[in-house]
């Protein structure tokens, strides 16, 4: 594909309700939309999910803007495909979210040029994906019950709650008492504990959780392997897996039975496919797709990734209405009654960006022509 124009459009989107984790509280977040246009006029969209502060990862919307504008866009000359993009930017160490925003726009564009839905283009095998919901830390356990009850009534198939030291066993106990032993439930600590907290995890072992996500350090693999030997509940890694090589090391060390793959965290859909093929096809272990509170643009890429064969746990991919009053795409992503989201039939990510609105409300814009 030959590109003629790439635009960065930064918008800020306000969440319906604040989202609190062990690393902070989000009420509004930046989304850098990447719009790529090839010489025939076809367009692809991607989203950079880096937050305004370096809390989940070291990247921010500022670092991503800088890295894309000054180091990634100058590489996009000549024949560009999702496949050769990775090699073109391999000199840039890290900055996976910046890379992923551009890479995913190229995937959307490539699928559209083939006239195929993105999920089919990347080899997905199912036309609906299982939707879970990630519930932030709540001000009280009563509030937690109320919020979870609301999501269950909407049909979400699995609940994940955020935990942190001091807000760990009690919320899990409360949910088990209220909703019973069969509620599919898991927790996400976002790297807020250390190995000396093993007693907390031994207590959590009593509650039949599907998994414990990223209990220890955000770059750690070794302590997670030690913790995995000491508890029964499977460990799922999020932050610690930034590429295929991390996944291989996690396997070799025994750091996790499960990994959640976030296309944004690993540099895009190409690396998502490689991790999927290693973890699922080679090792026989299922994965699931995690989210970063994406707008409808990033959500389209998540839905496509979740149609891959090895995705067998419910995903952190909820409907547009779980996050935003008004999403920036048409139609918004909707939850079916059975707790699934349908993979689109239209080409690419399958939804239209509300481009006028996005341009009108943009905080900043950058355009590169080739
Ligand atoms: O750790 O999975 C996480 C959101 C922002 C940053 C990190 C995480 C999350 C979520 C939300 O849990 C998942 C979603 O997009 O619904
Ligand atoms: Mg997580």
PDB file of C-alpha atoms in Angstrom, residues 189-197 201 213-220 222-227 235 237 239-240:
ATOM      1  CA  UNK A 189      -4.192  -6.073  40.993  1.00  0.00           C
ATOM      2  CA  UNK A 190      -2.353  -3.987  38.377  1.00  0.00           C
ATOM      3  CA  UNK A 191       1.011  -4.830  39.910  1.00  0.00           C
ATOM      4  CA  UNK A 192       0.216  -3.482  43.383  1.00  0.00           C
ATOM      5  CA  UNK A 193       1.373  -6.406  45.569  1.00  0.00           C
ATOM      6  CA  UNK A 194       4.695  -8.052  46.317  1.00  0.00           C
ATOM      7  CA  UNK A 195       5.756 -11.597  47.083  1.00  0.00           C
ATOM      8  CA  UNK A 196       5.556 -10.888  50.810  1.00  0.00           C
ATOM      9  CA  UNK A 197       1.765 -10.560  50.383  1.00  0.00           C
ATOM     10  CA  UNK A 201      -3.375 -14.663  47.676  1.00  0.00           C
ATOM     11  CA  UNK A 213      -4.276 -10.743  36.919  1.00  0.00           C
ATOM     12  CA  UNK A 214      -0.872  -9.094  37.341  1.00  0.00           C
ATOM     13  CA  UNK A 215      -0.529  -9.400  41.124  1.00  0.00           C
ATOM     14  CA  UNK A 216       3.179  -8.403  41.211  1.00  0.00           C
ATOM     15  CA  UNK A 217       5.592  -5.941  39.567  1.00  0.00           C
ATOM     16  CA  UNK A 218       4.787  -4.524  36.134  1.00  0.00           C
ATOM     17  CA  UNK A 219       7.998  -5.883  34.567  1.00  0.00           C
ATOM     18  CA  UNK A 220       8.356  -8.934  36.760  1.00  0.00           C
ATOM     19  CA  UNK A 222      10.533 -14.190  38.299  1.00  0.00           C
ATOM     20  CA  UNK A 223       8.481 -13.379  41.401  1.00  0.00           C
ATOM     21  CA  UNK A 224       5.285 -14.296  39.548  1.00  0.00           C
ATOM     22  CA  UNK A 225       6.788 -17.737  38.919  1.00  0.00           C
ATOM     23  CA  UNK A 226       7.484 -18.068  42.634  1.00  0.00           C
ATOM     24  CA  UNK A 227       3.948 -16.943  43.538  1.00  0.00           C
ATOM     25  CA  UNK A 235      -1.930 -16.252  37.435  1.00  0.00           C
ATOM     26  CA  UNK A 237      -0.090 -11.643  33.190  1.00  0.00           C
ATOM     27  CA  UNK A 239       1.611  -5.525  32.133  1.00  0.00           C
ATOM     28  CA  UNK A 240       4.559  -7.954  32.134  1.00  0.00           C
TER      29      UNK A 240
END
